[in-house]
Coordinates of C-alpha atoms in Angstrom, one line a residue:
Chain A
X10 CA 53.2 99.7 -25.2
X11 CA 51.6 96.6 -24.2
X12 CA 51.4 93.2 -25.8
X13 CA 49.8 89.8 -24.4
X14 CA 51.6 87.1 -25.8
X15 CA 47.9 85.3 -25.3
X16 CA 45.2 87.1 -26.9
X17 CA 42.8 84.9 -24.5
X18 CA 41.6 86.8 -22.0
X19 CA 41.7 85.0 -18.8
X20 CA 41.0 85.8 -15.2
X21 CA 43.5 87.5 -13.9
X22 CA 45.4 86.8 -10.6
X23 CA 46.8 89.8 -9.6
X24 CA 46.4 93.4 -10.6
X25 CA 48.0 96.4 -10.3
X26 CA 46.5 99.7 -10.9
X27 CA 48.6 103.0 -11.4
X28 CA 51.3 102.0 -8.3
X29 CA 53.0 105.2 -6.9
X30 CA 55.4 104.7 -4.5
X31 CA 57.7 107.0 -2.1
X32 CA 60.7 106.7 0.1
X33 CA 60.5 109.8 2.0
X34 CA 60.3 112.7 -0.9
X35 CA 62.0 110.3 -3.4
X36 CA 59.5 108.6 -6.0
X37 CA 60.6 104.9 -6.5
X38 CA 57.7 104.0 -8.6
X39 CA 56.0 105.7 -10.9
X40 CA 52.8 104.9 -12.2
X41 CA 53.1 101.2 -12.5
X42 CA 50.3 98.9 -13.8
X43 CA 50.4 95.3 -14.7
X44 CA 48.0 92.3 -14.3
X45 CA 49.4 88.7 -14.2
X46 CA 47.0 85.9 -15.7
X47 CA 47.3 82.3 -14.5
X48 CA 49.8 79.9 -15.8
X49 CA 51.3 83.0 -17.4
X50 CA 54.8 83.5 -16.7
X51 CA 56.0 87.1 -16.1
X52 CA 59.7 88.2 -15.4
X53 CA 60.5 91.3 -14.0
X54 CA 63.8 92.9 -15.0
X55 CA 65.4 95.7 -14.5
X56 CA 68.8 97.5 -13.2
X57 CA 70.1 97.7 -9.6
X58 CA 67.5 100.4 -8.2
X59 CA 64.8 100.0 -10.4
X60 CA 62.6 99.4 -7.9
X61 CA 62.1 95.7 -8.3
X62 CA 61.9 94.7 -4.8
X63 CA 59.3 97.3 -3.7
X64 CA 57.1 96.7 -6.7
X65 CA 57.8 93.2 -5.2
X66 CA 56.8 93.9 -1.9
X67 CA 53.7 96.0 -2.7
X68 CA 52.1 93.1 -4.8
X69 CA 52.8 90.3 -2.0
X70 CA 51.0 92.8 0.3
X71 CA 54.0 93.2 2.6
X72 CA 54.1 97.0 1.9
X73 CA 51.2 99.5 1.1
X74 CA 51.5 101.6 -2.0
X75 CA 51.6 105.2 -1.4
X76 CA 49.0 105.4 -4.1
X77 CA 47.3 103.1 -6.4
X78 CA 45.8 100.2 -5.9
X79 CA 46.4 96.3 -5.8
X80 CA 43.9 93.4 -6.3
X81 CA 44.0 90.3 -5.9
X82 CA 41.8 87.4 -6.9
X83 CA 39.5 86.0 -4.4
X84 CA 41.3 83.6 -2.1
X85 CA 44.5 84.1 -4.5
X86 CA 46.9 81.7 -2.9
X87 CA 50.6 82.8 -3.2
X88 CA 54.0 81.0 -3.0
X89 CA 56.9 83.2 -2.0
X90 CA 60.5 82.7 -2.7
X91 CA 62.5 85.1 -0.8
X92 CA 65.8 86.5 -2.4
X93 CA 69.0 84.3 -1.5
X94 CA 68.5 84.0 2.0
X95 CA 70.5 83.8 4.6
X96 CA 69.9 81.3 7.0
X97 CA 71.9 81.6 10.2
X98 CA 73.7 78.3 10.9
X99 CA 72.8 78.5 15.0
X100 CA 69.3 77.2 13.7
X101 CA 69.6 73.1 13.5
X102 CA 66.6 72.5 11.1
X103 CA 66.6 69.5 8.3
X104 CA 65.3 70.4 5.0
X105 CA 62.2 68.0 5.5
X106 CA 61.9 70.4 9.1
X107 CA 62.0 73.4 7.0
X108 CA 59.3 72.2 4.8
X109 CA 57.3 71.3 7.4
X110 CA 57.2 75.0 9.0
X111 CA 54.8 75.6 5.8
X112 CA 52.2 74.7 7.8
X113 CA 52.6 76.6 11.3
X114 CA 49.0 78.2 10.7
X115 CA 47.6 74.6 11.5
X116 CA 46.5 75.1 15.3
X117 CA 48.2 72.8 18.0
X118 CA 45.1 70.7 18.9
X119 CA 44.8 68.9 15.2
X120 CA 48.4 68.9 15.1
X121 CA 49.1 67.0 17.9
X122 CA 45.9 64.9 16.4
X123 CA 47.9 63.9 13.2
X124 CA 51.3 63.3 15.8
X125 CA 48.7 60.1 16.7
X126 CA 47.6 59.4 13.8
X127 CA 49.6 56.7 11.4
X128 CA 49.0 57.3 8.0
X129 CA 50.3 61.1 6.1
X130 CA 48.4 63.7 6.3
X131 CA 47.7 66.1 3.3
X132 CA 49.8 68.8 4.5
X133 CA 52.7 66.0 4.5
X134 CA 51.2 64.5 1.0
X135 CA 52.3 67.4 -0.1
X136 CA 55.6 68.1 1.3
X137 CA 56.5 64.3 -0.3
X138 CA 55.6 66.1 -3.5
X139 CA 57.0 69.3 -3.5
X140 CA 60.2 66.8 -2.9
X141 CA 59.4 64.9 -5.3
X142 CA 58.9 67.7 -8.3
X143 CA 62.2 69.3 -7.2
X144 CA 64.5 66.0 -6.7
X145 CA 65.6 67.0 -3.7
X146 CA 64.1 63.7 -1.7
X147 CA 67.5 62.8 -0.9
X148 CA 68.2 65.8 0.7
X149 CA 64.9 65.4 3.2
X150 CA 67.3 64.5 6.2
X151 CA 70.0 66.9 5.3
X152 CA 71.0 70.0 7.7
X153 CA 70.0 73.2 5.7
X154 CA 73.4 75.1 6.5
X155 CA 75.0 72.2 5.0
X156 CA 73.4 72.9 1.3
X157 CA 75.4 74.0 -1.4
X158 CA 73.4 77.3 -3.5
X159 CA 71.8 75.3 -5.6
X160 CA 70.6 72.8 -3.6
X161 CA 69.3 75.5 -1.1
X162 CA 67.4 77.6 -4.1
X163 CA 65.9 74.3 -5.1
X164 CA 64.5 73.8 -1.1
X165 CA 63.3 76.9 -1.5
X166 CA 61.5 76.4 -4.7
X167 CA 59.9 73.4 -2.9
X168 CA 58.5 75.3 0.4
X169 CA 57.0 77.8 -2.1
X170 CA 55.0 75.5 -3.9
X171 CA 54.2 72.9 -0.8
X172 CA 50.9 74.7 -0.1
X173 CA 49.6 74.4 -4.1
X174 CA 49.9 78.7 -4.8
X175 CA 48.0 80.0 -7.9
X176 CA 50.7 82.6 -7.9
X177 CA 54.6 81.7 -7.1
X178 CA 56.6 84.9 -7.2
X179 CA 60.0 84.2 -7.4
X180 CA 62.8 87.0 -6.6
X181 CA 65.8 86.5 -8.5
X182 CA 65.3 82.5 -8.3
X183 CA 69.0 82.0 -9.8
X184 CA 70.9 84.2 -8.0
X185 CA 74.2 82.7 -6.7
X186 CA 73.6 79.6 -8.8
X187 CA 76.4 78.2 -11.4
X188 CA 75.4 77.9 -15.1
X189 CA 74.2 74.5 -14.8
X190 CA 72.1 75.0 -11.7
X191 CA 70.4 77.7 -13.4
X192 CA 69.4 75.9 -16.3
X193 CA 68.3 73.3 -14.0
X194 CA 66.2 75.7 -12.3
X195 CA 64.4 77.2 -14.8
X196 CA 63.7 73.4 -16.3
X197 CA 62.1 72.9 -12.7
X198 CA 60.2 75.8 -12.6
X199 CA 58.7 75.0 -16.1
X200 CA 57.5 71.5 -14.5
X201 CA 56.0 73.3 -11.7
X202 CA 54.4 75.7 -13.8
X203 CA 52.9 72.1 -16.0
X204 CA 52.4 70.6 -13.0
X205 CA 50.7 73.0 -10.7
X206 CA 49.2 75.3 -13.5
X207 CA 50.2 78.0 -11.8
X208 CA 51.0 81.9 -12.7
X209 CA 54.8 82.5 -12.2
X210 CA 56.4 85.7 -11.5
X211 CA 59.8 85.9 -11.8
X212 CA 62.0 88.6 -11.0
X213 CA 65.1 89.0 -12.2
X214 CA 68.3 91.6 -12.4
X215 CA 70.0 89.9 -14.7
X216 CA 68.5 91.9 -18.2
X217 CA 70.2 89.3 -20.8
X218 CA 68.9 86.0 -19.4
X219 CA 65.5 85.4 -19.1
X220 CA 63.8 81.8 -18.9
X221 CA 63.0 80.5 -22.1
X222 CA 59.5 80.1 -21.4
X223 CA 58.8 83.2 -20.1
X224 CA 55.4 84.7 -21.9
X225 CA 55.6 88.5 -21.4
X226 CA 59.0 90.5 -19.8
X227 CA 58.3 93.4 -18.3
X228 CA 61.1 96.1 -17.7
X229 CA 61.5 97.8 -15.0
X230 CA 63.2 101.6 -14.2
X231 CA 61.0 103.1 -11.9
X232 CA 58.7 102.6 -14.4
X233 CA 57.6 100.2 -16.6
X234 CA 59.4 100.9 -19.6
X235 CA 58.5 98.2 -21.9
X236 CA 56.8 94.8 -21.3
X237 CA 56.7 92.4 -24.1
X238 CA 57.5 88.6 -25.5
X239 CA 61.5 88.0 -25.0
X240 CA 61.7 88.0 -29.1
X241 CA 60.5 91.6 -29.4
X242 CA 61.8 93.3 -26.8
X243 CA 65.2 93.4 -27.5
X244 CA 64.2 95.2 -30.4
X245 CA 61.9 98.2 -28.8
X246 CA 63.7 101.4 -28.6
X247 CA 63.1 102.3 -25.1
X248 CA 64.6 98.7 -23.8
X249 CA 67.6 99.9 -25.9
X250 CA 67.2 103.2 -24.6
X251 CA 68.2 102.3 -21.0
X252 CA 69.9 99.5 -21.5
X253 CA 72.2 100.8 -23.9
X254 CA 73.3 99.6 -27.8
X255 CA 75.1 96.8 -26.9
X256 CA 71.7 95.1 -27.4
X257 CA 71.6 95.7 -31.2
X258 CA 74.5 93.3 -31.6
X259 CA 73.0 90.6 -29.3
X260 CA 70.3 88.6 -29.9
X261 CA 69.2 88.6 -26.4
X262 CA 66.0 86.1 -25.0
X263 CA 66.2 84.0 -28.6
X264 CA 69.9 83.0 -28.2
X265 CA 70.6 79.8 -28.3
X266 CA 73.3 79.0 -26.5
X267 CA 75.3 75.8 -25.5
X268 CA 76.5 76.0 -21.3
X269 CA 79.4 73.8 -22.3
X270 CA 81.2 76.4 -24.4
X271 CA 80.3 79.8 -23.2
X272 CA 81.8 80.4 -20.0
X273 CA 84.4 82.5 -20.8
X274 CA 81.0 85.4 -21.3
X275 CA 80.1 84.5 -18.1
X276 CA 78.1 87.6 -16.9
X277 CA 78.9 90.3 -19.5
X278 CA 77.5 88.6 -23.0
X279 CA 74.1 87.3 -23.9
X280 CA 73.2 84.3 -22.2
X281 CA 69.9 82.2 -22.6
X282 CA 69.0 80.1 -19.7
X283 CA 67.1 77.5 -21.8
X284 CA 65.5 74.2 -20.4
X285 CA 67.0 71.4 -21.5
X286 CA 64.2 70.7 -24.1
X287 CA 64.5 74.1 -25.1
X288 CA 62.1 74.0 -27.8
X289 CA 60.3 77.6 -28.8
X290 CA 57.0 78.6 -27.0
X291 CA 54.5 78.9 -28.6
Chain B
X11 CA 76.7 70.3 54.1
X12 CA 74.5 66.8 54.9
X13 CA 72.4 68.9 56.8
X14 CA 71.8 71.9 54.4
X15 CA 70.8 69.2 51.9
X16 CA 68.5 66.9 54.1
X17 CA 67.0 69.8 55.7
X18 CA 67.0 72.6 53.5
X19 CA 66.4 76.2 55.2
X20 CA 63.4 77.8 53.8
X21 CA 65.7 80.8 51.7
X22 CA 67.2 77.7 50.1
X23 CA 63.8 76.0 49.0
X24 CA 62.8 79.5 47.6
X25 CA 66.2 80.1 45.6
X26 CA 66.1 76.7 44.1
X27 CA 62.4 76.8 42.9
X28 CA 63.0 80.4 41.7
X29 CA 66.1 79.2 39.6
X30 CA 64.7 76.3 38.1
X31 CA 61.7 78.5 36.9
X32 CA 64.2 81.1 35.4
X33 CA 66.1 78.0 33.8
X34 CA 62.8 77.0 32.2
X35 CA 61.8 80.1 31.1
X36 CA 65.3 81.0 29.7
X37 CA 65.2 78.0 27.6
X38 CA 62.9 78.7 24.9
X39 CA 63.7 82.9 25.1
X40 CA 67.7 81.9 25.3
X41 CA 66.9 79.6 22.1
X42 CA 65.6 82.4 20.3
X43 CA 67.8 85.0 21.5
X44 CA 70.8 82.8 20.0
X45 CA 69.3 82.3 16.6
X46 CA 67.8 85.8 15.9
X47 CA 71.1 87.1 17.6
X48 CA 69.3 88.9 19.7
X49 CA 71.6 88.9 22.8
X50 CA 72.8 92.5 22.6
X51 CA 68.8 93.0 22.6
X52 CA 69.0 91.2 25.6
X53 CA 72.0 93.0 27.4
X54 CA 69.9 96.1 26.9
X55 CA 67.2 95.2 28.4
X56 CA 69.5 94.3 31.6
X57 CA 71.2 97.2 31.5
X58 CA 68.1 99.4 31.6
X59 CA 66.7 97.5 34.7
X60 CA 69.4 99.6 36.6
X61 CA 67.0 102.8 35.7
X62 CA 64.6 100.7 36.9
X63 CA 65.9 100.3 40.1
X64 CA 66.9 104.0 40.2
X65 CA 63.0 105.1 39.3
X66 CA 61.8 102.9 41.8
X67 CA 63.4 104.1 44.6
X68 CA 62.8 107.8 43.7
X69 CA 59.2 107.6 43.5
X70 CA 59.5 105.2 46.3
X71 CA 57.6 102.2 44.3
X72 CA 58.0 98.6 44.4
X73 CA 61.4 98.0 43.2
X74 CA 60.6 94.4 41.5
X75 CA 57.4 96.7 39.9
X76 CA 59.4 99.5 38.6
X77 CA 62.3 97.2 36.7
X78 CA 59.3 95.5 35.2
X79 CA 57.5 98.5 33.9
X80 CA 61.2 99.9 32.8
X81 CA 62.0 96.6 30.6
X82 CA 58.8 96.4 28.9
X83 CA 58.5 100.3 28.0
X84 CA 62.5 99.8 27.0
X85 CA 61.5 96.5 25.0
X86 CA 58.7 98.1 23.2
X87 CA 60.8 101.1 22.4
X88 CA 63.5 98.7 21.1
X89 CA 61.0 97.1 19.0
X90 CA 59.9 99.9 17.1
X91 CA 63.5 102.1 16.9
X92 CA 64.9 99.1 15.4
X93 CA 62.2 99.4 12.4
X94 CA 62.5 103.0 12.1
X95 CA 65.3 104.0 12.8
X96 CA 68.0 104.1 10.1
X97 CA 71.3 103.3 12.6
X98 CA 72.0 99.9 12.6
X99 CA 70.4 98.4 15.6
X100 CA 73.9 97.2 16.9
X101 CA 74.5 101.1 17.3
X102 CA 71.4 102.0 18.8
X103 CA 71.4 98.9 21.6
X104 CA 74.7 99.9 22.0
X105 CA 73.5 103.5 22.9
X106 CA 70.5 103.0 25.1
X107 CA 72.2 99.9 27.0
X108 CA 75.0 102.3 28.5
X109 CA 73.2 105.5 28.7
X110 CA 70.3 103.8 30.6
X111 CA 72.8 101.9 32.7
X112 CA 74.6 105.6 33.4
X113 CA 71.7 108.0 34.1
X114 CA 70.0 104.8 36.4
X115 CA 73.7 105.4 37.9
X116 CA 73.2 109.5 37.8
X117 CA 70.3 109.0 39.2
X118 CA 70.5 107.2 42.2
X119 CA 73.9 109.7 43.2
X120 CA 70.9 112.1 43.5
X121 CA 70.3 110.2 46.9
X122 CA 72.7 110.2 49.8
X123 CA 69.9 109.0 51.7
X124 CA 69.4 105.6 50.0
X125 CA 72.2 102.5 50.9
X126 CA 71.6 100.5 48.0
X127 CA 73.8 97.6 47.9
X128 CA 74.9 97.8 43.8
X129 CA 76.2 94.4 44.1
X130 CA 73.1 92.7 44.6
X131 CA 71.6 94.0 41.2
X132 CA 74.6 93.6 39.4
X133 CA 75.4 89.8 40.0
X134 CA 72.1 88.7 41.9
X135 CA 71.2 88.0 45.2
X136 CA 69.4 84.6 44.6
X137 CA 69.0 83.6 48.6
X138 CA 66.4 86.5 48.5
X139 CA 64.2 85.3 46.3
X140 CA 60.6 85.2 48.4
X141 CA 57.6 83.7 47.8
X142 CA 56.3 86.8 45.5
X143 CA 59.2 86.7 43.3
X144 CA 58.1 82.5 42.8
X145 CA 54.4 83.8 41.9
X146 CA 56.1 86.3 39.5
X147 CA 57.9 83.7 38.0
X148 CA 55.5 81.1 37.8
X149 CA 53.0 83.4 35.6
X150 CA 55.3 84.2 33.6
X151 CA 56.2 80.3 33.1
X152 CA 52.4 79.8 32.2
X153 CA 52.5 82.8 29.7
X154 CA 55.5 81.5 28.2
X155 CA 54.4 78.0 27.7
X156 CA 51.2 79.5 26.2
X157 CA 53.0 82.1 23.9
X158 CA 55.0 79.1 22.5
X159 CA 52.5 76.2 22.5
X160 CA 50.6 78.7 20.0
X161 CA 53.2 80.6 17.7
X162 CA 56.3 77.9 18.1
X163 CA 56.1 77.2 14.9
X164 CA 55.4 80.7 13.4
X165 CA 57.8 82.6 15.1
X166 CA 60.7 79.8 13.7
X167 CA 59.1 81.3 10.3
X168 CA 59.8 84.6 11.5
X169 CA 63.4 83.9 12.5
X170 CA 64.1 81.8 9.3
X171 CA 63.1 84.9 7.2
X172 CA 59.9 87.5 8.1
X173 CA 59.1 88.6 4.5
X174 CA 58.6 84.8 3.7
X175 CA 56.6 84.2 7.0
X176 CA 54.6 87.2 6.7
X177 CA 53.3 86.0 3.0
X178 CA 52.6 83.1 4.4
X179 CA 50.0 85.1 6.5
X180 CA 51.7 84.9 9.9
X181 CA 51.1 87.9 11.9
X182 CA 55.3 88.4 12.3
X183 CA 54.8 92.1 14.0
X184 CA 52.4 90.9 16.9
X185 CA 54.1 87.8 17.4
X186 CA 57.8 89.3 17.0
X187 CA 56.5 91.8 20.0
X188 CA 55.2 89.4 22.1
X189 CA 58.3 87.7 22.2
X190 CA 60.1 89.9 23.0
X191 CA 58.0 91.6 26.0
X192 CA 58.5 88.1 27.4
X193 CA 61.5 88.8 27.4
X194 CA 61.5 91.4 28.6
X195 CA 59.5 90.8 31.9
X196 CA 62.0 87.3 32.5
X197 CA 64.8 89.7 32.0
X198 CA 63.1 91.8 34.6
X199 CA 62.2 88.8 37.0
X200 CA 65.8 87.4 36.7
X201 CA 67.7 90.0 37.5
X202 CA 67.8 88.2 41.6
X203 CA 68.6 84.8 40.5
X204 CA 72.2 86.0 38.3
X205 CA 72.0 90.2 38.3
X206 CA 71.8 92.3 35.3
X207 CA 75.5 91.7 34.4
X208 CA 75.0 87.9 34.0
X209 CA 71.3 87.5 32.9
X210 CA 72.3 87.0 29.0
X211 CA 74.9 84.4 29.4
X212 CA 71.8 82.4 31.4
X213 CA 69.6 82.7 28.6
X214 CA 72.5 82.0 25.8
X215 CA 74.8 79.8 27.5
X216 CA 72.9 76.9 27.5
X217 CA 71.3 77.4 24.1
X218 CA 75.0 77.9 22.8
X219 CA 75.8 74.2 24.5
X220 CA 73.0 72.7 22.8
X221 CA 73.6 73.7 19.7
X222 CA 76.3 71.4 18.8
X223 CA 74.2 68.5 20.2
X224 CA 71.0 69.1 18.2
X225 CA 69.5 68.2 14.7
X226 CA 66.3 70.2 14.9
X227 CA 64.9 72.9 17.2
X228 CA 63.0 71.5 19.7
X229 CA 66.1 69.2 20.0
X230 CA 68.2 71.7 20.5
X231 CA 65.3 73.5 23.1
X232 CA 64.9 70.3 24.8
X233 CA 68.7 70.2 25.2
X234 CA 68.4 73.7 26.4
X235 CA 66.2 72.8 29.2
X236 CA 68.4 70.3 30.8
X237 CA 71.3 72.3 30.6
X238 CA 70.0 75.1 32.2
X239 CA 68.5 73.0 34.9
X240 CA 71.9 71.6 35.8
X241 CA 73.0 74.9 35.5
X242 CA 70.9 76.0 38.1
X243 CA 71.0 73.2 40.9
X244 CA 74.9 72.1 40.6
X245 CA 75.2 76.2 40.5
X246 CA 73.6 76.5 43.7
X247 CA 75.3 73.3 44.9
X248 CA 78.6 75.0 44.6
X249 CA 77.6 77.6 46.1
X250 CA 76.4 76.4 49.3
X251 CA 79.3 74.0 48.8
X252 CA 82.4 76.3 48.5
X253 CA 80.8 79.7 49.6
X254 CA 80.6 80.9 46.2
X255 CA 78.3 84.0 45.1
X256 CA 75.8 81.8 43.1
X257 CA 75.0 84.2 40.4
X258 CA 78.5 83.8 38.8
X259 CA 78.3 80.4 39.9
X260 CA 75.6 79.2 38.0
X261 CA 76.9 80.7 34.9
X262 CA 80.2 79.0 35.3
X263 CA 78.7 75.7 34.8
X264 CA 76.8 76.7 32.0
X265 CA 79.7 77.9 30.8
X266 CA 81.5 74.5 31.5
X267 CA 78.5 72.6 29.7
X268 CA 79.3 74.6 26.8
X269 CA 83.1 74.2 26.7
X270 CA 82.0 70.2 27.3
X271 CA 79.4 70.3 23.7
X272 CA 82.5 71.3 21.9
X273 CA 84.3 68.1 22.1
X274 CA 81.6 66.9 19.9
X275 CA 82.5 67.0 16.9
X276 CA 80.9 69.8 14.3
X277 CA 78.8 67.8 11.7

C-alpha cells in the first residue's frame, strides 16, 4: 500500500528501486522501494533492528546495496545529520570552527585568497545563516564539548544545511533531546524546510512521535510495511500488526498534546511533537 | 659545556637537526593521534619495527630500509583489519603489537652471530643520527607538509565523524590511509632519535600539553610545534648537560610541559 499525501507528481530526488541488502547470510532488507519528492517530508520509523540505518546508509551512498538500485537526481545536493555524535573532547573546535569545516573541499590556493580578502565570502554568507535560521549565533564562539544536547543537535542541524542541500536526511534528529528541545526542533526543521525548500528525511525510532508536518511515514521492519499520512497509519492493520494493539487506544500522529502536562508518559504513551503553531497540514 | 655549545661536534649538529625534524613532523601526526586516539595504533607500529630490525639483519638489508618497509606493510594491514575485522581494534593492536615485538625477539635469538645492542632500538641512539637519516627525515617533512596543506581540513571532518565527512564527498578511506602511512614511515624514521619504547609519548606528549592551552586546532597544532621543539633542544641540552640518555630525556621535558599546561585552568 502506497499513498502520496500530494497527488502532484513532482521530480523526484531520490529513488530507490527494489533494495536487498545482506549481512553475511542474514537479509536486513528486503525489497525496499521508496522515492522522496522535494520539499516532501518523509520519516522513517521503525523498531530497534529494522534496518533503519542501513536503508540509511545505502541511500546517502556510504554503502552499496547488495541488490537494487539507487538514483539520485542530477547534482542532488545532500545535507547529513549524523546520529547523536560523539565528539571527543581532546578536539578544541568552536561551533563557528565546526561550521566552517563544511567547506574543506574548497582547495588551499582560493582559501588563503579569501584569508586576504575583507569582505564575507559566500561559503561564510552562509554559515551566518545557517546560524541565523537555527538561533544559535550566540553560540558561534562557544567550545563544542561545552554544548548541552540540544544545543549540539541544533549545530548540527546548522552544518547540515550550511551548503543549501535539496535533500537533508536526518537520523533520529531528537535523540537525547528533552521534551521542549524536541518540539523546538522539529519547529526549526519546519523553517528550514520553508526556508530552504528542501526534501527532508527524517528518521526516527521513536514509532509514536512523529513531526507534525511530516507528509508520508514510512515503516520500517526489514521491510516496508506500511508508508502513509500520520492520520491513517495508525489505523492500517499491518502498522498494528507489528507494533502491537496498544495503538487502537491511542490516537497516535493526530494527538494533540500539551508538553506542560504530560511528562509523567514520558516515553511509553502517545506523544505528538507539534510545532508550536501546530496547525493541521494540509 | 661552553665549548660543546660554541663549537658543536659534527654528531651533535646531526642529532639536533634530526630531532627538530622529528618534533615537526610529530606535531601535526601526534595532533591527530591524540584526537582519533590513535596512540595504541601508534605503539604498534613501534613495536613492529623490532621485526623490522630482526628481518633486516636476516636477509642482511639496510636496517633503517627494512623497519620502514615493516611499518608501512604493518600500517596498511592495521588499516584494513581494523575495518574487517569484528574484534575490537583495542584487542587486535593489542595482539600484533606484542606478538610482532616477540617473534622480532624469536627471531633475532636465531643468530648468535649478530651483537645487536637492544638498547639502542629500544630508547634511541640519537648521537647516531647521520646525514642519510636527515635526508630521510627531511622528505618526509616535505610530504607531511604537503599531505596536510591539502586534506587539513578534510581529515578534521574525518576525525569529527567519517559517515558525515564521507557525504560530504571527502574521500575519508584514501585520506584516512595516507595518514596513517605517514605515520607510519615517521614512526619508522624516529625510532633513533627516542627508540621504539618512547616514540608515542613524542608524538602525544606535546599534543596532550597543548591541549589545555588551545581554542581551535591549528592552535592547539601550533602549540604542538613549540612544545615539541623545546622538547627536543632542552632534551638534548640535558643530555649533554648531565650525561643523560637523551631519548628518555627528551620525553621527560615533554612530560614536564604537560604536567606545566595543567595549572591552567580547564575552561
Amino acid at each position: 500500500m502506497k499513498i502520496n499525501s500530494n497527488p502532484k507528481i513532482r521530480s523526484f530526488l531520490i529513488k530507490a528501486d527494489h533494495i536487498h541488502h545482506f549481512y553475511d547470510e542474514k537479509e536486513v532488507l528486503s525489497n525496499v522501494s521508496l522515492t522522496i519528492r522535494a520539499k516532501e517530508i518523509v520519516t522513517l520509523i521503525g523498531p530497534n533492528g529494522a534496518g533503519k540505518s542501513t536503508l540509511l546508509k545505502i541511500l546517502l551512498g556510504l554503502i552499496p546495496a547488495s541488490k537494487g538500485k539507487v538514483s539520485r537526481q542530477a547534482n542532488l545536493k545532500i545535507g547529513f545529520m549524523p546520529q547523536k555524535v560523539q565528539l571527543d573532547s581532546s578536539l578544541p573546535l568552536t561551533v563557528e570552527g565546526f561550521l566552517n569545516l563544511a567547506n574543506s573541499q574548497q582547495p588551499l590556493l582560493s582559501r588563503l585568497k579569501s584569508l586576504l580578502r575583507t569582505e564575507a565570502t559566500p561559503f561564510q554568507t552562509h554559515v551566518i545563516q545557517a546560524m541565523t535560521l537555527l538561533k544559535i549565533e550566540d553560540l558561534a564562539k562557544q567550545q563544542i564539548k561545552n554544548l548541552s544536547g540540544g544545543e549540539f543537535q541544533r549545530v548540527l542541524l546548522a552544518r547540515a544545511i550550511v551548503s543549501k542541500p535539496d535533500l537533508l536526511v536526518l537520523d533520529e534528529p531528537v535523540q537525547g533531546v528533552d521534551l521542549q528541545g524536541q518540539t523546538e526542533l522539529y519547529y526549526l526543521i519546519n523553517q528550514i524546510k520553508d526556508e530552504l525548500g528542501c526534501g527532508i528525511l527524517m528518521v526516527s525510532h521513536d514509532l509514536h512521535v512523529v513531526m507534525k508536518s511530516t507528509n508520508r511515514v514510512l515503516c520500517l521492519n526489514q521491510h516496508l510495511c506500511c508508508s502513509g499520512h500520520p492520520s491513517q497509519l495508525s489505523e492500517d492493520p499491518s502498522f498494528q500488526k507489528i507494533f502491537g494493539n496498544e495503538f487502537e487506544e491511542l490516537a497516535v500522529y493526530e494527538h494533540h498534546h500539551n508538553p506542560t502536562q504530560c511528562d509523567h508518559t514520558h516515553g511509553q504513551h502517545s506523544q505528538t511533537a507539534e510545532q508550536s503553531h501546530g496547525h493541521h497540514h494540509d | 659545556m661552553i665549548d660543546l655549545v660554541l663549537n658543536p661536534p659534527n654528531f651533535l649538529i646531526m642529532a639536533l637537526i634530526g630531532g627538530l625534524l622529528v618534533a615537526l613532523i610529530s606535531a601535526p601526526l601526534g595532533t591527530f593521534m591524540v584526537w582519533q586516539k590513535q596512540s595504541y595504533f601508534g605503539a604498534t607500529l613501534a613495536h613492529s619495527a623490532l621485526l623490522g630490525v630482526s628481518l633486516g639483519m636476516i636477509m642482511q638489508i639496510d636496517l633503517t630500509l627494512s623497519i620502514l618497509v615493516t611499518s608501512v606493510i604493518i600500517g596498511v594491514a592495521l588499516f584494513y583489519l581494523a575495518q574487517k575485522s569484528s574484534l575490537s581494534s583495542d584487542t587486535l593492536l593489542g595482539i600484533l603489537a606484542h606478538s610482532s615485538l616477540a617473534l622480532g625477539l624469536v627471531l633475532l635469538s636465531f643468530q648468535p652471530n649478530i651483537q645487536l645492542d637492544l638498547m639502542r632500538y629500544l630508547f634511541g641512539d640519537i648521537l647516531s643520527i647521520n646525514l642519510d637519516d636527515i635526508q630521510l627525515l627531511s622528505a618526509l617533512l616535505v610530504l607531511t607538509l604537503l599531505f596536510f596543506a591539502k586534506y587539513w581540513q578534510s581529515l578534521l571532518n574525518i576525525t569529527l565523524n567519517i559517515e558525515l565527512a564521507a557525504v560530504e564527498g571527502i574521500a575519508t578511506k584514501s585520506i584516512q590511509l595516507s595518514y596513517i602511512l605517514l605515520l607510519a614511515l615517521l614512526i619508522a624514521l624516529a625510532i633513533k632519535v627516542v627508540g621504539i619504547l618512547l616514540i608515542t609519548s613524542l608524538l602525544i606528549v606535546p599534543a596532550a600539553a597543548a591541549h589545555r592551552l588551545s581554542n581551535t586546532p591549528e592552535q592547539m597544532l601550533g602549540f604542538t610545534l613549540v612544545g615539541g621543539l623545546i622538547s627536543v633542544i632542552l632534551g638534548l641540552a640535558t643530555s649533554i648537560g648531565f650525561d643523560t640518555p637523551a631519548g628518555p630525556s627528551i620525553v621527560m621535558v615533554a612530560t614536564a610541559l604537560f604536567l606545566l599546561s595543567l595549572l591552567k585552568k580547564a575552561q
